[in-house]
Coordinates of C-alpha atoms in Angstrom, one line a residue:
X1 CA 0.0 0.0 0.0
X2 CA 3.1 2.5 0.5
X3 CA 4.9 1.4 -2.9
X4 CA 4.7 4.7 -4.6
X5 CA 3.2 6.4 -1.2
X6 CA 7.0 8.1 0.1
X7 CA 5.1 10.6 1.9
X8 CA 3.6 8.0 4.0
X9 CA 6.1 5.1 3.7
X10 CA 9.2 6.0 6.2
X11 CA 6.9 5.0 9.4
X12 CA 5.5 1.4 7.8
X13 CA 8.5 0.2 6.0
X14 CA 10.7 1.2 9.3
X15 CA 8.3 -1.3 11.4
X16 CA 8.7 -4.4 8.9
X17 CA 12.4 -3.8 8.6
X18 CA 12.8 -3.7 12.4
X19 CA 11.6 -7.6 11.3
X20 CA 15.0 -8.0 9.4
X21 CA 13.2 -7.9 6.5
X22 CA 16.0 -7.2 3.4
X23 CA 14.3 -6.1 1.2
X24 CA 11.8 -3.9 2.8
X25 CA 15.5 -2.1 4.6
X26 CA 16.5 -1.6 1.4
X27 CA 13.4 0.2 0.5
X28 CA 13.8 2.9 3.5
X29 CA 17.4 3.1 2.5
X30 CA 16.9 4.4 0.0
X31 CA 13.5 6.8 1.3
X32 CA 16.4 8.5 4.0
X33 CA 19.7 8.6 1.0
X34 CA 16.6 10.5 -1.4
X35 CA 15.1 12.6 0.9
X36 CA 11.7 11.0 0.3
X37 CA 9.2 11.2 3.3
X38 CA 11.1 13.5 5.1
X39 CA 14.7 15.1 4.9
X40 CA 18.1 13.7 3.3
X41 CA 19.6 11.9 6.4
X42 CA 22.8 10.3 4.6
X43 CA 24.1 8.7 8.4
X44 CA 20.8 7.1 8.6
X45 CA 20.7 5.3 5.0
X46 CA 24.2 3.9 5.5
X47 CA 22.6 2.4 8.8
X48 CA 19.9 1.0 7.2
X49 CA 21.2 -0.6 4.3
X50 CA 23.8 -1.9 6.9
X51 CA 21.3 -4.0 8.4
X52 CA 19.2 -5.0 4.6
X53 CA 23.0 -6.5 3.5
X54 CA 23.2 -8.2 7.0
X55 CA 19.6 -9.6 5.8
X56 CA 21.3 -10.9 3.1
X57 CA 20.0 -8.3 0.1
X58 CA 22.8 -8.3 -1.6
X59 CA 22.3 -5.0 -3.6
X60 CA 22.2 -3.0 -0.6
X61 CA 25.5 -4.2 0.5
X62 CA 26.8 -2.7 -2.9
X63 CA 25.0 0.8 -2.0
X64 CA 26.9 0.6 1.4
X65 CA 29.8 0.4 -0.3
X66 CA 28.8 3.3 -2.7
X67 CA 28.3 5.6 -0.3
X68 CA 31.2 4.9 1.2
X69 CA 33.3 5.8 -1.7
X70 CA 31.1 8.8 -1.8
X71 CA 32.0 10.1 1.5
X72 CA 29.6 8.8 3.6
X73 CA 32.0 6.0 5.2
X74 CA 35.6 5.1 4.8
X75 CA 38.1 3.3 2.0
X76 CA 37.6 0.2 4.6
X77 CA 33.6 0.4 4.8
X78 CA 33.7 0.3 1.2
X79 CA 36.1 -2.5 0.4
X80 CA 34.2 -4.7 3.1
X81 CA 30.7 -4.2 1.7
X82 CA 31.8 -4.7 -2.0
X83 CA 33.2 -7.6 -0.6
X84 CA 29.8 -8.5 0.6
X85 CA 28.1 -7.3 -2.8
X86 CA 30.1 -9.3 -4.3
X87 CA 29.7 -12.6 -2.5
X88 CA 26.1 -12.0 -2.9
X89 CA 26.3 -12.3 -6.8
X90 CA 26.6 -8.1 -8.0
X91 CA 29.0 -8.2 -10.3
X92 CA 30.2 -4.4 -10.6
X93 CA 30.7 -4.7 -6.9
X94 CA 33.3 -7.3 -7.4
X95 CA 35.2 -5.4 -9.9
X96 CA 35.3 -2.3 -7.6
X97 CA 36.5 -3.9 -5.4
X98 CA 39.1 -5.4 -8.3
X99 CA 39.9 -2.2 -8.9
X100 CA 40.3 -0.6 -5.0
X101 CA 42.5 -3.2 -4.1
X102 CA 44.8 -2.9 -7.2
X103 CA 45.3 0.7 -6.4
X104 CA 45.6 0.6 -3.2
X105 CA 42.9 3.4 -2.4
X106 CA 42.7 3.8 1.3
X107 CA 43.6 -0.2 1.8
X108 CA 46.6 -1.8 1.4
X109 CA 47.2 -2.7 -2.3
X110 CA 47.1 -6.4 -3.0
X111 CA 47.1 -8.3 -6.6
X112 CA 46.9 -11.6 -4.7
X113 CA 42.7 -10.3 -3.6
X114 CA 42.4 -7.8 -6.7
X115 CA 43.0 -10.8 -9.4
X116 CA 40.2 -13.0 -7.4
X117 CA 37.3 -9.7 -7.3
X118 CA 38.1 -9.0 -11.0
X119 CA 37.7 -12.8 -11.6
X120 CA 34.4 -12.7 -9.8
X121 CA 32.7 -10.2 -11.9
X122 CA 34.5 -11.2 -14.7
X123 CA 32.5 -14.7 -13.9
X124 CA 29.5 -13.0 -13.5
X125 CA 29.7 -11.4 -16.3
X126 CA 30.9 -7.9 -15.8
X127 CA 33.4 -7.1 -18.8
X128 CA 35.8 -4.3 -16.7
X129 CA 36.3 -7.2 -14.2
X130 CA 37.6 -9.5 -17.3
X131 CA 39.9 -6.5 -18.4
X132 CA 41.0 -5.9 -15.1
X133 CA 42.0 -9.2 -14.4
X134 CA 43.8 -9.9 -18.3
X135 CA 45.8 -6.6 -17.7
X136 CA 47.1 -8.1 -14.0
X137 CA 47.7 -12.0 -15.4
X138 CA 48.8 -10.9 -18.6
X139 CA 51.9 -8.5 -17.1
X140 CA 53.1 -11.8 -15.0
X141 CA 56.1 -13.3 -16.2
X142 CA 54.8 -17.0 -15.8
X143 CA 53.2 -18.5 -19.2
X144 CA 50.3 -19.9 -16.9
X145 CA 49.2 -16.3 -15.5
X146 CA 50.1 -14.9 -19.5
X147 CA 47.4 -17.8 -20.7
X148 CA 44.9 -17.3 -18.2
X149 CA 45.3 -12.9 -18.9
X150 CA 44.5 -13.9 -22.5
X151 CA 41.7 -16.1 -21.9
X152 CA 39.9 -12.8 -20.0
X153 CA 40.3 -10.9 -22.5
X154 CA 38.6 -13.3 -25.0
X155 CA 35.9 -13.3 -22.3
X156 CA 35.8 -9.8 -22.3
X157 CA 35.9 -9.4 -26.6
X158 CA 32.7 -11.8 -25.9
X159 CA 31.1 -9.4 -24.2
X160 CA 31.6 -6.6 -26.5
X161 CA 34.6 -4.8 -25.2
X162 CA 36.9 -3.3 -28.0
X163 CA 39.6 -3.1 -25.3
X164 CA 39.3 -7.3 -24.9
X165 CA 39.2 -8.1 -28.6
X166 CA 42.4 -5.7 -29.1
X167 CA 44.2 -7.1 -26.4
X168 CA 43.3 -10.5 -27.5
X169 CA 44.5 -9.8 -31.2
X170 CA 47.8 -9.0 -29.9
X171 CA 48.1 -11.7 -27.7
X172 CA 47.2 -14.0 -30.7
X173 CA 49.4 -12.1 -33.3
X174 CA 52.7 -12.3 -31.1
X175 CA 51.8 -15.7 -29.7
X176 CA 51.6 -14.5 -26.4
X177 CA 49.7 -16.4 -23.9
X178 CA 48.7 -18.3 -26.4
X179 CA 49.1 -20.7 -29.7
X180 CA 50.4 -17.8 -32.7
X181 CA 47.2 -17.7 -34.6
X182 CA 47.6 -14.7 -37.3
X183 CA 43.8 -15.9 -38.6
X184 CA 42.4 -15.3 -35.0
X185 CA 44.6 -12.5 -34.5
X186 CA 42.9 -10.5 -37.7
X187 CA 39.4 -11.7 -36.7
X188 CA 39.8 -9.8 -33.4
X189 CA 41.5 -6.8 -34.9
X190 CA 38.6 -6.5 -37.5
X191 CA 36.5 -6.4 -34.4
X192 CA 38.1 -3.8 -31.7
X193 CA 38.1 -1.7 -34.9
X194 CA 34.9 -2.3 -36.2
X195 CA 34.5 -1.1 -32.5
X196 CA 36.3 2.2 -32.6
X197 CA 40.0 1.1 -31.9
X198 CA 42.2 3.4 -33.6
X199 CA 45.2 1.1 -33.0
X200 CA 43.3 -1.7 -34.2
X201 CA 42.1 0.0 -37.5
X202 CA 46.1 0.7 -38.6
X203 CA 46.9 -3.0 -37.5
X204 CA 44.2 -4.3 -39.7
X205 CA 45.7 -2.3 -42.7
X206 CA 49.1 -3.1 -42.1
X207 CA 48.1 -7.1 -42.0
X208 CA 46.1 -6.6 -45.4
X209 CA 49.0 -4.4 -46.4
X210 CA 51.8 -7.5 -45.7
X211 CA 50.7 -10.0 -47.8
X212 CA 51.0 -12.7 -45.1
X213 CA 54.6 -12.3 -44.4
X214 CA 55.6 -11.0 -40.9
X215 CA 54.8 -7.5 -39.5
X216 CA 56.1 -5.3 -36.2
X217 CA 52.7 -4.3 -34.7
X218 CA 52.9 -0.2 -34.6
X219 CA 50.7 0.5 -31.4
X220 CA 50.1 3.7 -29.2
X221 CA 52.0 4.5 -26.0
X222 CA 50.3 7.4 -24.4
X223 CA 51.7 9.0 -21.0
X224 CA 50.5 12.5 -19.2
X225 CA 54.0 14.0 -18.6
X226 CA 57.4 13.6 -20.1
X227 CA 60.1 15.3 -20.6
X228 CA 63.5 15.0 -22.5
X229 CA 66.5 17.2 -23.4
X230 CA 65.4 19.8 -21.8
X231 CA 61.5 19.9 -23.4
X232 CA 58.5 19.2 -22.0
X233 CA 56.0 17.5 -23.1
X234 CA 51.9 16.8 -22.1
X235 CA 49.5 14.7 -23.2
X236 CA 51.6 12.7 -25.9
X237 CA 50.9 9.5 -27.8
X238 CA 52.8 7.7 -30.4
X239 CA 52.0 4.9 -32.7
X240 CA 55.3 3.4 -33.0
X241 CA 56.6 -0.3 -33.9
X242 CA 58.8 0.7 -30.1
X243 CA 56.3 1.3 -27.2
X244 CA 56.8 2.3 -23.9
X245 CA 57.8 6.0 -21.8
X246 CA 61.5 5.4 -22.9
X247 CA 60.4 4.7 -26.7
X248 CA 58.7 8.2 -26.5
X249 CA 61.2 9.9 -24.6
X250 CA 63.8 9.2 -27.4
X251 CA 61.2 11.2 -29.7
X252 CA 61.0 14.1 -27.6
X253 CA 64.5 14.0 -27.8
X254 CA 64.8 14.0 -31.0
X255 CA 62.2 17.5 -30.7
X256 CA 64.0 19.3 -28.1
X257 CA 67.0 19.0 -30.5
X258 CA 64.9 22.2 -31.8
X259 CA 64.3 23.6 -28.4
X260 CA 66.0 27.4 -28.4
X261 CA 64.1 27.6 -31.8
X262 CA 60.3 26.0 -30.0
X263 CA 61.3 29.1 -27.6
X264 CA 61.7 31.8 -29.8
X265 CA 58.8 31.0 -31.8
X266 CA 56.6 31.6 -28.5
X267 CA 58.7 34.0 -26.8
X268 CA 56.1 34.5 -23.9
X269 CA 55.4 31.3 -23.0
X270 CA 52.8 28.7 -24.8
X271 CA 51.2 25.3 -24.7
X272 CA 51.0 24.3 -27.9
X273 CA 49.7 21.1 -29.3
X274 CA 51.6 19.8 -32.3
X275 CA 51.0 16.3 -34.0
X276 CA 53.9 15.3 -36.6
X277 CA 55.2 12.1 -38.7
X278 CA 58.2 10.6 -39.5
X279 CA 59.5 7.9 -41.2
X280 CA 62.8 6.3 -41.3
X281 CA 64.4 9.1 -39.4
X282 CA 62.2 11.8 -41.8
X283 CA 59.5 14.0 -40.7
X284 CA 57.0 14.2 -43.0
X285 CA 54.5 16.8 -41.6
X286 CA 54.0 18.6 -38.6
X287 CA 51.5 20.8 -37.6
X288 CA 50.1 22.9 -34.7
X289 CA 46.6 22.3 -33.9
X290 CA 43.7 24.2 -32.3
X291 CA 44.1 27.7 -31.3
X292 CA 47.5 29.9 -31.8
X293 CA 48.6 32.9 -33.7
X294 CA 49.5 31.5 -37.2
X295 CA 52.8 32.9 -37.3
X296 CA 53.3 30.4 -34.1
X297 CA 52.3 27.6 -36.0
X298 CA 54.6 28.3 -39.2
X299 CA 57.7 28.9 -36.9
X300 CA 56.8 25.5 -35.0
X301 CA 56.4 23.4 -38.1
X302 CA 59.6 24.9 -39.6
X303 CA 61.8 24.2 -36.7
X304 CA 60.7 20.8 -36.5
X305 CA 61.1 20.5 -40.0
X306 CA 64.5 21.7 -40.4
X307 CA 65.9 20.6 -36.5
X308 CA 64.3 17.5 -35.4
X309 CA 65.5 14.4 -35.7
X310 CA 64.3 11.0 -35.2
X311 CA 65.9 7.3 -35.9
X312 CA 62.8 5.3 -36.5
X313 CA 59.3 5.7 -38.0
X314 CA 55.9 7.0 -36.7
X315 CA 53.3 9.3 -36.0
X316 CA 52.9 11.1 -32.6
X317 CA 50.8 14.1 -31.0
X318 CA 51.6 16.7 -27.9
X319 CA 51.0 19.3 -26.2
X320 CA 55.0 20.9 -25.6
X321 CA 55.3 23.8 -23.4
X322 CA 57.5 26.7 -25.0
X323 CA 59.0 30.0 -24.6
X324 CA 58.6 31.6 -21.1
X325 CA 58.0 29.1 -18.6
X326 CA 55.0 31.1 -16.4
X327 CA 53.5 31.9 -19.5
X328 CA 53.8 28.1 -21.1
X329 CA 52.5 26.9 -17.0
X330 CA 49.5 29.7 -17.5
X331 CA 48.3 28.6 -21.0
X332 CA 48.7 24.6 -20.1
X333 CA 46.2 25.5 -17.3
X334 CA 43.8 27.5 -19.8
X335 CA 43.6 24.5 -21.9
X336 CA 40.1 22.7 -22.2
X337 CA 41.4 18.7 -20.8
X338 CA 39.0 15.8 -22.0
X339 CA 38.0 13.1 -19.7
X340 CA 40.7 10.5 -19.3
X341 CA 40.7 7.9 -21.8
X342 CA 41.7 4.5 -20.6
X343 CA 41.5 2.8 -24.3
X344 CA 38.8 0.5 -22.9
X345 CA 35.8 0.6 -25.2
X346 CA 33.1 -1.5 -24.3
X347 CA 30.3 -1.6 -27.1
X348 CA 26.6 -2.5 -25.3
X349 CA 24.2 -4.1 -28.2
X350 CA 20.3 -4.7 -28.1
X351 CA 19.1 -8.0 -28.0
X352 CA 18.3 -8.0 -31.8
X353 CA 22.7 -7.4 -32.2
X354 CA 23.1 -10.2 -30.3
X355 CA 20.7 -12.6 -32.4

């Protein structure tokens, strides 16, 4: 009589939850964390959906745990009741737990307990949990851990996520983890790109591109702050056959063999975002993107034109901070920065996709 009542529903639902009903907690929970039926009492909702999880509802063991990473309780509350969730069969609760216990955010970091929560909701379905736990077997030197890693992330490619299939494809092209399977390897990297994988896309033509014969994968490296020879560099990403911070610290390198020239061109100090190409040791264009003075972006291409040098082949973006260093800091910090992008792209499809 009080489903859709919350006006009315705080006093009834409190006296059948005083009856350790689970569900019926979970209910006023969430009445006291909406503010429905009376005022937002945040305290009051962690204390009920305390006792639904301890009445074995499993989903409000996971909203414990939410509101604990929220603020409304500690790193420990929430590790415990994700714990909980997760026992009780919620899948995203095991992998944030995965993912809390890989970090180490506000607990102890440990691989030993994150593998096993990723596991969980990778087994229950939840594709971050397969990814997370393919990213921590795969990176272990022992072949059993490697095979496992690469079994995830063909559970994860199952479940529609670009990030699983491109993983996989790797793991299949090198042999890594796995039987070398090229045929398996291209079936994956048609799908991560199919699925929007950049990296997959250029792998796909380079394989059509071979002929069959044998090809050094060029893949992106992407770090938030380098620097090298005295430039600095933020945001940057290379496709490159070499991956890896030291790979792209050589190329900035090679850059900041221009560096008293990147200065001059922006005297007073700018953050300038330059993407550029080079192939055995040649550049083949550079340009400045997005917003600056176009004599700035002439005198950047030119220098790296006629004072950069590089020993390998590939194509690489950045945002380099020149000229005055104040004035490079103050125009970094003007910049618009996008969300984080972890290369994980899961693709969700309708029933009829799946058919």
């Amino acid at each position: 009589m009080f489903y859709k009542d919350y006006d009315n529903a705080r006093e009834p639902l409190t006296a059948v939850c005083e009856k350790n009903d689970g569900f019926q907690c979970f209910r006023l929970a969430e009445l006291y964390q909406q503010g429905r039926g009376g005022p937002v009492d945040l305290a009051k909702a962690a204390e009920v959906y305390e006792k639904s999880c301890a009445n074995d509802y499993p989903e409000a063991c996971e909203r414990r745990s939410d509101m604990a990473r929220e603020g409304t309780g500690t790193p420990q509350i929430e590790l415990e009741f994700a714990k909980k969730a997760c026992a009780g069969g919620r899948p995203a609760a095991c992998t944030r737990a995965g993912q809390q216990l890989h970090a180490g955010r506000g607990v102890e970091a440990d691989l030993t307990q994150a593998i096993e929560m990723y596991q969980s909701g990778c087994k229950l379905g939840d594709i971050d949990g397969c990814t997370g736990v393919g990213d921590l077997l795969f990176s272990q030197d022992s072949a059993d851990a490697k095979m496992r890693g690469v079994n995830a992330y063909i559970n994860a490619c199952v479940g529609h996520s670009a990030y699983g299939c491109f993983k996989a494809a790797i793991a299949f092209h090198d042999g890594t983890g796995t039987k070398r399977d090229v045929a398996k390897a291209e079936q994956h990297f048609a799908k991560a790109c199919e699925w929007q994988i950049d990296d997959a896309c250029h792998v796909v033509k380079q394989l059509s591109a071979s002929g069959g014969k044998p090809v050094e994968l060029e893949l992106t490296t992407k770090v938030a702050e380098l620097g090298a020879g005295g430039l600095q560099a933020r945001d940057m990403a290379c496709r490159m056959v070499e991956q890896g911070e030291p790979a792209l610290a050589k190329v900035v390198a090679g850059v900041a063999k221009g560096k008293d020239s990147l200065d001059s061109c922006a005297k007073e100090g700018a953050a300038l975002a330059v993407r550029w190409e080079f192939e055995d040791g040649k550049l083949l264009q550079a340009k400045v993107v997005g917003k600056a003075p176009k004599k700035v972006k002439e005198c950047v291409a030119y220098v790296l034109r006629k004072k950069a040098k590089f020993s390998h082949s590939g194509a690489c973006s950045a945002v380099f901070l020149v000229g005055d260093p104040d004035g490079a800091a103050k125009s970094l910090a003007a910049r618009a920065n996008a969300p984080a992008d972890d290369g994980r792209v899961h693709v969700r499809m309708s029933a009829e996709d799946e058919e």
